[in-house]
PDB file of C-alpha atoms in Angstrom:
ATOM      1  CA  THR A   1     -77.680 145.371 144.121  1.00 96.00           C
ATOM      2  CA  VAL A   2     -77.165 145.863 140.337  1.00 97.00           C
ATOM      3  CA  GLY A   3     -77.006 143.427 137.450  1.00 98.00           C
ATOM      4  CA  ALA A   4     -76.773 142.935 133.867  1.00 98.00           C
ATOM      5  CA  VAL A   5     -78.063 139.833 131.147  1.00 98.00           C
ATOM      6  CA  ALA A   6     -77.051 140.437 127.537  1.00 98.00           C
ATOM      7  CA  VAL A   7     -77.168 138.037 124.279  1.00 98.00           C
ATOM      8  CA  ASP A   8     -74.681 138.513 121.599  1.00 98.00           C
ATOM      9  CA  GLN A   9     -74.366 138.303 117.970  1.00 98.00           C
ATOM     10  CA  GLU A  10     -73.795 134.365 118.479  1.00 98.00           C
ATOM     11  CA  GLY A  11     -76.400 133.722 120.643  1.00 98.00           C
ATOM     12  CA  ASN A  12     -74.875 133.281 123.789  1.00 98.00           C
ATOM     13  CA  VAL A  13     -76.103 134.806 127.031  1.00 98.00           C
ATOM     14  CA  ALA A  14     -74.247 135.669 130.128  1.00 98.00           C
ATOM     15  CA  SER A  15     -75.324 137.437 133.727  1.00 98.00           C
ATOM     16  CA  ALA A  16     -73.767 139.043 136.139  1.00 98.00           C
ATOM     17  CA  THR A  17     -74.964 140.845 139.427  1.00 98.00           C
ATOM     18  CA  SER A  18     -73.120 142.845 142.355  1.00 98.00           C
ATOM     19  CA  THR A  19     -74.050 144.291 145.617  1.00 97.00           C
ATOM     20  CA  GLY A  20     -73.118 146.300 148.449  1.00 96.00           C
ATOM     21  CA  GLY A  21     -75.579 143.828 150.757  1.00 95.00           C
ATOM     22  CA  MET A  22     -78.574 145.161 153.027  1.00 94.00           C
ATOM     23  CA  THR A  23     -77.969 148.544 155.131  1.00 94.00           C
ATOM     24  CA  ASN A  24     -76.687 147.438 158.943  1.00 95.00           C
ATOM     25  CA  LYS A  25     -76.090 144.160 158.057  1.00 95.00           C
ATOM     26  CA  ARG A  26     -73.525 141.669 160.736  1.00 94.00           C
ATOM     27  CA  TYR A  27     -72.330 138.345 161.206  1.00 95.00           C
ATOM     28  CA  ASN A  28     -70.874 138.557 157.423  1.00 95.00           C
ATOM     29  CA  ARG A  29     -74.217 137.960 155.960  1.00 96.00           C
ATOM     30  CA  ILE A  30     -74.449 137.547 152.211  1.00 95.00           C
ATOM     31  CA  GLY A  31     -76.985 137.596 150.036  1.00 95.00           C
ATOM     32  CA  ASP A  32     -78.408 135.740 146.782  1.00 95.00           C
ATOM     33  CA  THR A  33     -76.268 137.629 144.436  1.00 95.00           C
ATOM     34  CA  PRO A  34     -73.056 135.548 144.240  1.00 96.00           C
ATOM     35  CA  ILE A  35     -74.959 131.969 144.931  1.00 97.00           C
ATOM     36  CA  ILE A  36     -75.406 131.192 141.302  1.00 98.00           C
ATOM     37  CA  GLY A  37     -78.516 129.462 140.719  1.00 98.00           C
ATOM     38  CA  SER A  38     -80.438 132.255 143.156  1.00 98.00           C
ATOM     39  CA  GLY A  39     -79.411 135.187 142.097  1.00 98.00           C
ATOM     40  CA  THR A  40     -77.585 134.823 138.864  1.00 98.00           C
ATOM     41  CA  TYR A  41     -77.812 132.410 136.425  1.00 98.00           C
ATOM     42  CA  ALA A  42     -77.211 131.733 132.686  1.00 98.00           C
ATOM     43  CA  ASN A  43     -77.709 128.807 129.885  1.00 98.00           C
ATOM     44  CA  ASN A  44     -77.845 128.868 126.617  1.00 98.00           C
ATOM     45  CA  HIS A  45     -80.629 126.420 126.233  1.00 98.00           C
ATOM     46  CA  THR A  46     -82.696 128.889 128.719  1.00 98.00           C
ATOM     47  CA  CYS A  47     -81.680 132.332 129.581  1.00 98.00           C
ATOM     48  CA  ALA A  48     -79.658 134.854 131.434  1.00 98.00           C
ATOM     49  CA  ILE A  49     -81.130 136.526 134.771  1.00 98.00           C
ATOM     50  CA  SER A  50     -79.631 138.284 137.354  1.00 98.00           C
ATOM     51  CA  CYS A  51     -82.030 139.195 140.671  1.00 98.00           C
ATOM     52  CA  THR A  52     -82.289 142.135 143.095  1.00 97.00           C
ATOM     53  CA  GLY A  53     -84.155 142.168 146.328  1.00 95.00           C
ATOM     54  CA  HIS A  54     -84.441 140.579 149.995  1.00 94.00           C
ATOM     55  CA  GLY A  55     -81.770 138.106 149.232  1.00 95.00           C
ATOM     56  CA  GLU A  56     -83.113 135.512 151.838  1.00 95.00           C
ATOM     57  CA  PHE A  57     -85.701 134.802 149.886  1.00 96.00           C
ATOM     58  CA  PHE A  58     -84.035 134.469 146.627  1.00 97.00           C
ATOM     59  CA  ILE A  59     -82.055 132.021 148.164  1.00 97.00           C
ATOM     60  CA  ARG A  60     -84.694 129.862 149.377  1.00 95.00           C
ATOM     61  CA  ALA A  61     -86.613 130.383 146.050  1.00 95.00           C
ATOM     62  CA  VAL A  62     -83.636 129.221 144.301  1.00 97.00           C
ATOM     63  CA  VAL A  63     -85.236 131.861 142.216  1.00 98.00           C
ATOM     64  CA  ALA A  64     -82.623 132.020 138.822  1.00 98.00           C
ATOM     65  CA  TYR A  65     -82.306 128.412 138.211  1.00 98.00           C
ATOM     66  CA  ASP A  66     -86.029 128.132 138.925  1.00 98.00           C
ATOM     67  CA  VAL A  67     -86.939 130.459 136.047  1.00 98.00           C
ATOM     68  CA  SER A  68     -84.526 128.517 133.972  1.00 98.00           C
ATOM     69  CA  CYS A  69     -86.191 125.364 135.092  1.00 98.00           C
ATOM     70  CA  LEU A  70     -89.798 126.224 134.207  1.00 98.00           C
ATOM     71  CA  MET A  71     -88.404 127.375 130.668  1.00 98.00           C
ATOM     72  CA  GLU A  72     -86.681 124.190 130.085  1.00 98.00           C
ATOM     73  CA  TYR A  73     -88.677 121.136 131.686  1.00 98.00           C
ATOM     74  CA  LYS A  74     -92.119 122.910 131.615  1.00 98.00           C
ATOM     75  CA  GLY A  75     -91.772 124.586 128.570  1.00 98.00           C
ATOM     76  CA  TYR A  76     -93.009 128.354 129.605  1.00 98.00           C
ATOM     77  CA  THR A  77     -92.273 131.568 127.844  1.00 98.00           C
ATOM     78  CA  LEU A  78     -89.394 133.861 129.505  1.00 98.00           C
ATOM     79  CA  GLN A  79     -92.173 135.943 130.715  1.00 98.00           C
ATOM     80  CA  LYS A  80     -94.454 133.804 131.896  1.00 98.00           C
ATOM     81  CA  ALA A  81     -91.441 131.504 133.851  1.00 98.00           C
ATOM     82  CA  CYS A  82     -90.808 134.952 135.488  1.00 98.00           C
ATOM     83  CA  GLU A  83     -94.036 136.015 136.493  1.00 98.00           C
ATOM     84  CA  GLU A  84     -94.780 132.442 137.982  1.00 98.00           C
ATOM     85  CA  VAL A  85     -91.646 132.888 140.183  1.00 98.00           C
ATOM     86  CA  VAL A  86     -91.374 136.662 141.118  1.00 98.00           C
ATOM     87  CA  LEU A  87     -94.984 137.457 141.134  1.00 97.00           C
ATOM     88  CA  LYS A  88     -96.558 133.967 142.641  1.00 97.00           C
ATOM     89  CA  LYS A  89     -93.740 131.948 144.072  1.00 96.00           C
ATOM     90  CA  LEU A  90     -91.673 134.629 145.547  1.00 95.00           C
ATOM     91  CA  VAL A  91     -94.536 136.357 147.150  1.00 94.00           C
ATOM     92  CA  LYS A  92     -95.792 133.482 149.007  1.00 92.00           C
ATOM     93  CA  PHE A  93     -92.361 133.511 150.412  1.00 88.00           C
ATOM     94  CA  GLY A  94     -92.883 137.128 151.636  1.00 90.00           C
ATOM     95  CA  GLY A  95     -89.964 137.928 149.244  1.00 92.00           C
ATOM     96  CA  GLU A  96     -89.832 141.361 147.894  1.00 93.00           C
ATOM     97  CA  GLY A  97     -87.791 142.271 144.477  1.00 96.00           C
ATOM     98  CA  GLY A  98     -87.411 141.485 140.992  1.00 97.00           C
ATOM     99  CA  LEU A  99     -85.188 140.317 138.208  1.00 98.00           C
ATOM    100  CA  ILE A 100     -83.976 141.029 134.588  1.00 98.00           C
ATOM    101  CA  ALA A 101     -83.798 138.220 132.007  1.00 98.00           C
ATOM    102  CA  VAL A 102     -82.929 137.590 128.447  1.00 98.00           C
ATOM    103  CA  THR A 103     -82.966 134.598 125.806  1.00 98.00           C
ATOM    104  CA  PRO A 104     -80.907 133.588 123.298  1.00 98.00           C
ATOM    105  CA  SER A 105     -83.382 134.919 120.819  1.00 98.00           C
ATOM    106  CA  ALA A 106     -83.249 138.427 122.779  1.00 98.00           C
ATOM    107  CA  GLU A 107     -86.523 138.147 124.379  1.00 98.00           C
ATOM    108  CA  VAL A 108     -86.012 140.571 127.343  1.00 98.00           C
ATOM    109  CA  ALA A 109     -88.075 140.302 130.860  1.00 98.00           C
ATOM    110  CA  LEU A 110     -87.881 142.765 133.139  1.00 98.00           C
ATOM    111  CA  VAL A 111     -90.214 141.253 136.476  1.00 98.00           C
ATOM    112  CA  PHE A 112     -90.416 142.843 139.809  1.00 97.00           C
ATOM    113  CA  ASN A 113     -93.196 142.501 142.824  1.00 96.00           C
ATOM    114  CA  SER A 114     -92.061 145.473 144.398  1.00 93.00           C
ATOM    115  CA  GLU A 115     -93.225 149.433 144.046  1.00 92.00           C
ATOM    116  CA  GLY A 116     -89.851 149.881 141.796  1.00 94.00           C
ATOM    117  CA  MET A 117     -87.087 148.690 140.353  1.00 96.00           C
ATOM    118  CA  TYR A 118     -84.074 150.611 138.437  1.00 96.00           C
ATOM    119  CA  ARG A 119     -84.334 148.982 135.182  1.00 98.00           C
ATOM    120  CA  ALA A 120     -83.019 149.904 131.586  1.00 98.00           C
ATOM    121  CA  SER A 121     -82.776 147.379 128.397  1.00 98.00           C
ATOM    122  CA  LYS A 122     -81.919 148.107 125.117  1.00 98.00           C
ATOM    123  CA  SER A 123     -82.462 145.683 121.556  1.00 98.00           C
ATOM    124  CA  ALA A 124     -80.679 145.735 118.582  1.00 96.00           C
ATOM    125  CA  GLY A 125     -82.547 148.525 116.150  1.00 94.00           C
ATOM    126  CA  GLU A 126     -84.655 149.108 119.249  1.00 97.00           C
ATOM    127  CA  GLU A 127     -85.068 152.364 121.254  1.00 97.00           C
ATOM    128  CA  THR A 128     -83.061 152.543 124.841  1.00 98.00           C
ATOM    129  CA  LEU A 129     -85.730 151.401 127.479  1.00 98.00           C
ATOM    130  CA  VAL A 130     -85.321 153.242 130.973  1.00 98.00           C
ATOM    131  CA  ALA A 131     -87.885 152.825 134.170  1.00 97.00           C
ATOM    132  CA  ILE A 132     -88.226 153.282 137.377  1.00 96.00           C
ATOM    133  CA  TYR A 133     -91.647 153.002 138.855  1.00 94.00           C
ATOM    134  CA  LYS A 134     -94.557 150.583 137.581  1.00 89.00           C
ATOM    135  CA  GLU A 135     -94.833 152.274 134.378  1.00 72.00           C
TER     136      GLU A 135
ATOM    137  CA  MET B   1     -76.001 136.574 113.114  1.00 91.00           C
ATOM    138  CA  HIS B   2     -78.380 136.504 116.413  1.00 95.00           C
ATOM    139  CA  LYS B   3     -79.923 140.092 117.536  1.00 97.00           C
ATOM    140  CA  THR B   4     -78.407 141.072 120.370  1.00 98.00           C
ATOM    141  CA  ALA B   5     -80.218 142.847 123.723  1.00 98.00           C
ATOM    142  CA  ILE B   6     -78.849 143.983 127.248  1.00 98.00           C
ATOM    143  CA  ALA B   7     -81.272 144.758 130.197  1.00 98.00           C
ATOM    144  CA  ILE B   8     -79.925 146.014 133.750  1.00 98.00           C
ATOM    145  CA  HIS B   9     -80.993 146.751 137.031  1.00 98.00           C
ATOM    146  CA  GLY B  10     -80.022 148.866 139.679  1.00 97.00           C
ATOM    147  CA  GLY B  11     -81.840 147.545 142.694  1.00 94.00           C
ATOM    148  CA  ALA B  12     -85.456 147.291 143.930  1.00 90.00           C
ATOM    149  CA  GLY B  13     -87.694 148.118 146.364  1.00 83.00           C
ATOM    150  CA  THR B  14     -90.067 150.866 147.618  1.00 79.00           C
ATOM    151  CA  ILE B  15     -89.087 153.273 144.889  1.00 78.00           C
ATOM    152  CA  THR B  16     -92.285 155.719 144.492  1.00 78.00           C
ATOM    153  CA  GLN B  17     -92.262 159.221 143.064  1.00 77.00           C
ATOM    154  CA  ALA B  18     -92.259 160.541 146.573  1.00 79.00           C
ATOM    155  CA  ASN B  19     -88.786 159.021 147.713  1.00 79.00           C
ATOM    156  CA  LEU B  20     -86.779 160.584 144.520  1.00 88.00           C
ATOM    157  CA  SER B  21     -86.827 164.400 143.545  1.00 91.00           C
ATOM    158  CA  PRO B  22     -86.597 165.084 139.863  1.00 93.00           C
ATOM    159  CA  GLU B  23     -83.196 165.562 139.975  1.00 94.00           C
ATOM    160  CA  GLN B  24     -82.355 162.217 141.481  1.00 93.00           C
ATOM    161  CA  ASP B  25     -84.951 160.876 139.416  1.00 94.00           C
ATOM    162  CA  LYS B  26     -82.544 162.495 136.238  1.00 96.00           C
ATOM    163  CA  ALA B  27     -79.662 161.119 137.879  1.00 96.00           C
ATOM    164  CA  TYR B  28     -80.552 157.481 137.965  1.00 96.00           C
ATOM    165  CA  ARG B  29     -82.252 157.524 134.610  1.00 97.00           C
ATOM    166  CA  ALA B  30     -78.996 158.765 133.310  1.00 98.00           C
ATOM    167  CA  ALA B  31     -76.905 156.492 134.900  1.00 98.00           C
ATOM    168  CA  LEU B  32     -78.888 153.234 133.862  1.00 98.00           C
ATOM    169  CA  LYS B  33     -79.029 154.933 130.351  1.00 98.00           C
ATOM    170  CA  LYS B  34     -75.389 155.550 129.923  1.00 98.00           C
ATOM    171  CA  ALA B  35     -74.403 151.796 131.560  1.00 98.00           C
ATOM    172  CA  VAL B  36     -76.917 149.922 129.178  1.00 98.00           C
ATOM    173  CA  GLU B  37     -76.058 151.657 126.212  1.00 98.00           C
ATOM    174  CA  ALA B  38     -72.247 151.072 126.807  1.00 98.00           C
ATOM    175  CA  GLY B  39     -73.071 147.338 127.414  1.00 98.00           C
ATOM    176  CA  HIS B  40     -74.977 147.338 124.084  1.00 98.00           C
ATOM    177  CA  GLN B  41     -72.201 148.815 122.484  1.00 98.00           C
ATOM    178  CA  VAL B  42     -69.858 145.959 123.228  1.00 98.00           C
ATOM    179  CA  LEU B  43     -72.570 143.359 121.545  1.00 98.00           C
ATOM    180  CA  GLU B  44     -73.219 145.698 118.389  1.00 98.00           C
ATOM    181  CA  ARG B  45     -69.476 145.578 118.157  1.00 98.00           C
ATOM    182  CA  GLY B  46     -69.247 141.961 117.907  1.00 98.00           C
ATOM    183  CA  GLY B  47     -68.310 141.371 121.880  1.00 98.00           C
ATOM    184  CA  SER B  48     -69.279 139.033 123.796  1.00 98.00           C
ATOM    185  CA  ALA B  49     -72.235 138.998 126.446  1.00 98.00           C
ATOM    186  CA  LEU B  50     -69.778 138.343 128.791  1.00 98.00           C
ATOM    187  CA  ASP B  51     -68.067 141.326 128.351  1.00 98.00           C
ATOM    188  CA  ALA B  52     -71.420 143.343 127.815  1.00 98.00           C
ATOM    189  CA  VAL B  53     -72.445 142.565 131.382  1.00 98.00           C
ATOM    190  CA  GLU B  54     -69.299 143.009 132.793  1.00 98.00           C
ATOM    191  CA  LEU B  55     -69.108 146.651 131.217  1.00 98.00           C
ATOM    192  CA  ALA B  56     -72.455 147.545 132.304  1.00 98.00           C
ATOM    193  CA  VAL B  57     -71.947 146.118 136.027  1.00 98.00           C
ATOM    194  CA  VAL B  58     -68.850 148.031 135.830  1.00 98.00           C
ATOM    195  CA  HIS B  59     -70.491 151.627 135.105  1.00 98.00           C
ATOM    196  CA  LEU B  60     -72.914 150.655 137.685  1.00 98.00           C
ATOM    197  CA  GLU B  61     -70.667 149.528 140.174  1.00 98.00           C
ATOM    198  CA  ASP B  62     -68.524 153.190 139.618  1.00 98.00           C
ATOM    199  CA  SER B  63     -71.693 155.250 140.466  1.00 97.00           C
ATOM    200  CA  PRO B  64     -72.352 156.272 144.006  1.00 95.00           C
ATOM    201  CA  LEU B  65     -76.448 156.093 143.189  1.00 95.00           C
ATOM    202  CA  PHE B  66     -76.285 152.267 143.227  1.00 96.00           C
ATOM    203  CA  ASN B  67     -75.801 149.593 145.959  1.00 96.00           C
ATOM    204  CA  ALA B  68     -72.548 147.955 144.717  1.00 97.00           C
ATOM    205  CA  GLY B  69     -69.132 148.913 144.284  1.00 98.00           C
ATOM    206  CA  ARG B  70     -68.534 152.833 144.974  1.00 97.00           C
ATOM    207  CA  GLY B  71     -72.056 152.871 146.649  1.00 96.00           C
ATOM    208  CA  SER B  72     -71.763 150.306 148.581  1.00 96.00           C
ATOM    209  CA  VAL B  73     -73.929 150.658 151.888  1.00 95.00           C
ATOM    210  CA  PHE B  74     -72.864 150.828 155.352  1.00 95.00           C
ATOM    211  CA  THR B  75     -72.455 147.525 157.390  1.00 96.00           C
ATOM    212  CA  LYS B  76     -73.221 147.303 160.944  1.00 95.00           C
ATOM    213  CA  GLU B  77     -69.365 147.874 161.558  1.00 94.00           C
ATOM    214  CA  GLY B  78     -69.776 151.175 159.357  1.00 95.00           C
ATOM    215  CA  LYS B  79     -67.760 148.872 156.650  1.00 95.00           C
ATOM    216  CA  HIS B  80     -68.518 147.810 153.248  1.00 96.00           C
ATOM    217  CA  GLU B  81     -69.083 144.458 152.492  1.00 97.00           C
ATOM    218  CA  MET B  82     -69.534 143.132 148.601  1.00 98.00           C
ATOM    219  CA  ASP B  83     -70.520 140.171 146.780  1.00 98.00           C
ATOM    220  CA  ALA B  84     -70.641 139.849 142.777  1.00 98.00           C
ATOM    221  CA  SER B  85     -71.111 136.556 140.665  1.00 98.00           C
ATOM    222  CA  ILE B  86     -71.201 136.329 136.933  1.00 98.00           C
ATOM    223  CA  MET B  87     -71.904 133.175 134.352  1.00 98.00           C
ATOM    224  CA  CYS B  88     -71.345 132.371 130.830  1.00 98.00           C
ATOM    225  CA  GLY B  89     -74.563 130.862 129.281  1.00 98.00           C
ATOM    226  CA  LYS B  90     -72.589 128.932 126.722  1.00 98.00           C
ATOM    227  CA  THR B  91     -70.225 127.031 129.337  1.00 98.00           C
ATOM    228  CA  LEU B  92     -71.943 127.179 132.369  1.00 98.00           C
ATOM    229  CA  GLU B  93     -68.868 128.346 133.950  1.00 98.00           C
ATOM    230  CA  ALA B  94     -69.314 130.490 136.686  1.00 98.00           C
ATOM    231  CA  GLY B  95     -67.269 133.027 139.261  1.00 98.00           C
ATOM    232  CA  ALA B  96     -68.433 134.452 142.719  1.00 98.00           C
ATOM    233  CA  LEU B  97     -67.051 135.991 145.374  1.00 98.00           C
ATOM    234  CA  ALA B  98     -68.833 137.149 148.734  1.00 98.00           C
ATOM    235  CA  GLY B  99     -67.471 139.610 151.883  1.00 97.00           C
ATOM    236  CA  VAL B 100     -64.824 141.625 150.070  1.00 98.00           C
ATOM    237  CA  ARG B 101     -64.020 144.707 150.764  1.00 96.00           C
ATOM    238  CA  SER B 102     -61.835 147.787 149.101  1.00 96.00           C
ATOM    239  CA  ILE B 103     -62.110 145.726 145.665  1.00 98.00           C
ATOM    240  CA  LYS B 104     -62.819 149.003 143.570  1.00 98.00           C
ATOM    241  CA  ASN B 105     -64.808 146.564 140.834  1.00 98.00           C
ATOM    242  CA  PRO B 106     -66.031 143.240 142.524  1.00 98.00           C
ATOM    243  CA  VAL B 107     -67.702 142.216 139.310  1.00 98.00           C
ATOM    244  CA  LYS B 108     -64.018 141.986 137.695  1.00 98.00           C
ATOM    245  CA  LEU B 109     -62.968 139.775 140.319  1.00 98.00           C
ATOM    246  CA  ALA B 110     -66.126 137.539 139.726  1.00 98.00           C
ATOM    247  CA  ARG B 111     -64.302 137.302 135.800  1.00 98.00           C
ATOM    248  CA  ALA B 112     -61.310 136.748 136.799  1.00 98.00           C
ATOM    249  CA  ILE B 113     -62.601 133.873 139.337  1.00 98.00           C
ATOM    250  CA  MET B 114     -64.057 132.413 136.629  1.00 98.00           C
ATOM    251  CA  GLU B 115     -61.580 132.367 134.543  1.00 98.00           C
ATOM    252  CA  HIS B 116     -58.421 131.918 136.470  1.00 98.00           C
ATOM    253  CA  SER B 117     -59.233 129.770 139.310  1.00 97.00           C
ATOM    254  CA  ASP B 118     -60.842 125.665 139.718  1.00 96.00           C
ATOM    255  CA  HIS B 119     -63.433 127.499 141.872  1.00 98.00           C
ATOM    256  CA  VAL B 120     -66.415 128.701 141.529  1.00 98.00           C
ATOM    257  CA  MET B 121     -66.885 131.316 144.635  1.00 98.00           C
ATOM    258  CA  LEU B 122     -64.365 132.939 146.940  1.00 98.00           C
ATOM    259  CA  SER B 123     -64.800 134.990 150.266  1.00 98.00           C
ATOM    260  CA  GLY B 124     -63.277 137.264 152.314  1.00 97.00           C
ATOM    261  CA  TYR B 125     -59.596 137.811 152.413  1.00 97.00           C
ATOM    262  CA  GLY B 126     -58.716 134.383 150.233  1.00 98.00           C
ATOM    263  CA  ALA B 127     -60.640 136.487 147.538  1.00 98.00           C
ATOM    264  CA  GLU B 128     -59.049 139.536 148.206  1.00 98.00           C
ATOM    265  CA  GLU B 129     -55.905 137.716 148.078  1.00 98.00           C
ATOM    266  CA  PHE B 130     -56.721 136.400 144.781  1.00 98.00           C
ATOM    267  CA  ALA B 131     -57.401 139.741 143.527  1.00 98.00           C
ATOM    268  CA  LEU B 132     -54.261 141.041 144.002  1.00 98.00           C
ATOM    269  CA  SER B 133     -52.493 138.186 142.713  1.00 98.00           C
ATOM    270  CA  TYR B 134     -54.557 138.839 139.278  1.00 97.00           C
ATOM    271  CA  GLY B 135     -53.485 142.620 139.832  1.00 97.00           C
ATOM    272  CA  LEU B 136     -57.053 143.894 140.389  1.00 98.00           C
ATOM    273  CA  GLU B 137     -57.399 147.616 141.521  1.00 98.00           C
ATOM    274  CA  PHE B 138     -58.335 148.325 145.384  1.00 98.00           C
ATOM    275  CA  ALA B 139     -59.561 151.488 146.667  1.00 98.00           C
ATOM    276  CA  PRO B 140     -59.517 153.237 149.923  1.00 96.00           C
ATOM    277  CA  GLU B 141     -62.229 153.110 152.518  1.00 94.00           C
ATOM    278  CA  ALA B 142     -62.616 156.898 151.447  1.00 96.00           C
ATOM    279  CA  TYR B 143     -63.649 156.086 148.057  1.00 97.00           C
ATOM    280  CA  PHE B 144     -66.650 154.140 148.991  1.00 97.00           C
ATOM    281  CA  PHE B 145     -68.082 156.781 151.265  1.00 96.00           C
ATOM    282  CA  ASP B 146     -70.752 158.393 150.351  1.00 92.00           C
ATOM    283  CA  ARG B 147     -72.714 160.891 152.488  1.00 92.00           C
ATOM    284  CA  TYR B 148     -76.290 159.770 151.742  1.00 89.00           C
ATOM    285  CA  ARG B 149     -75.386 156.299 152.438  1.00 91.00           C
ATOM    286  CA  TYR B 150     -73.834 157.098 155.612  1.00 93.00           C
ATOM    287  CA  GLU B 151     -76.893 159.088 156.798  1.00 91.00           C
ATOM    288  CA  GLN B 152     -79.271 155.833 155.909  1.00 88.00           C
ATOM    289  CA  TRP B 153     -76.745 153.593 158.166  1.00 92.00           C
ATOM    290  CA  SER B 154     -76.712 156.079 161.032  1.00 92.00           C
ATOM    291  CA  GLU B 155     -80.892 155.901 161.205  1.00 91.00           C
ATOM    292  CA  VAL B 156     -80.209 152.379 162.060  1.00 92.00           C
ATOM    293  CA  ARG B 157     -76.875 151.748 163.306  1.00 92.00           C
ATOM    294  CA  ASP B 158     -77.628 151.336 166.824  1.00 89.00           C
ATOM    295  CA  SER B 159     -80.706 149.168 165.979  1.00 90.00           C
ATOM    296  CA  ASP B 160     -80.942 145.487 164.738  1.00 87.00           C
ATOM    297  CA  ILE B 161     -82.522 147.060 161.830  1.00 87.00           C
ATOM    298  CA  PHE B 162     -81.436 146.232 158.499  1.00 86.00           C
ATOM    299  CA  MET B 163     -82.755 146.804 155.302  1.00 82.00           C
ATOM    300  CA  LEU B 164     -82.636 147.148 151.316  1.00 81.00           C
ATOM    301  CA  ASP B 165     -81.382 150.229 150.238  1.00 76.00           C
ATOM    302  CA  HIS B 166     -84.478 151.528 147.974  1.00 71.00           C
ATOM    303  CA  THR B 167     -86.944 150.445 150.734  1.00 65.00           C
ATOM    304  CA  ALA B 168     -88.284 152.838 153.170  1.00 59.00           C
ATOM    305  CA  GLN B 169     -87.715 152.158 156.740  1.00 52.00           C
ATOM    306  CA  ARG B 170     -90.071 150.716 158.399  1.00 48.00           C
ATOM    307  CA  ASP B 171     -91.371 151.814 161.788  1.00 45.00           C
ATOM    308  CA  GLU B 172     -89.814 149.251 163.898  1.00 46.00           C
ATOM    309  CA  LYS B 173     -87.437 151.136 166.428  1.00 44.00           C
ATOM    310  CA  PHE B 174     -87.996 149.708 170.119  1.00 45.00           C
ATOM    311  CA  GLY B 175     -86.931 151.853 173.265  1.00 45.00           C
TER     312      GLY B 175
END
């Protein structure tokens, strides 16, 4: 699975996710990627999110929207909301994976509970970050 | 003017340094850097967040290193089925698709569904028909073939095991 989140000069956020699914899948299984709210979500009031991992767990936990809700209704910061969902809630479900997120104020979060996540980010005026493992 | 930012991912799982050779590590990092910087250039030029995420994902879809687009893994039938979605935070409009084959860049189809249909999510043949009507690019089966993906699939094709592309295979084979 691949994905991207961004905030532009007008403060608008957007997210996109794309996947080839799981190796040897059948029955026309689909994961969380195309399901708005589970694997992909964007809202200018909170953040934009793209998820990756074992999709069934992301669907059950409604991961992307849950992060947005924690920010909107409970006033969590982006990082806190992402960690609450990925490192606590999702782990209880047994779900492996992670997410990337950005707020309209250009705060970025790259959170995962697996051993690694291919990831990169770039903010205006800053160096490009590229990472794979828990570095 | 707001500060711009973009982040991308190329999948998660049991990624350890033992799983990747130095050459593979270098290739992944280069592909990630290229995609994120392409997306950020859109933002720096005043482009929209939607354009930036679409372009970044297209770069990742075009790379055989990642499980999407060209690098999509094999299904039980030895085919490639792809899903994608896109969402705009300003309007809350969204476009999504599931189970398409032969679409070169599924994220472009998601964008087309968001902008040109009254629906949020299309699937299978219908989504491909929609793609055809909007002139989106198709690719032959050979475009999606990757030796490494094929070998991954070959190891589990005769079993009920399915797995994330970046996750090391568990010892769950049964006689």
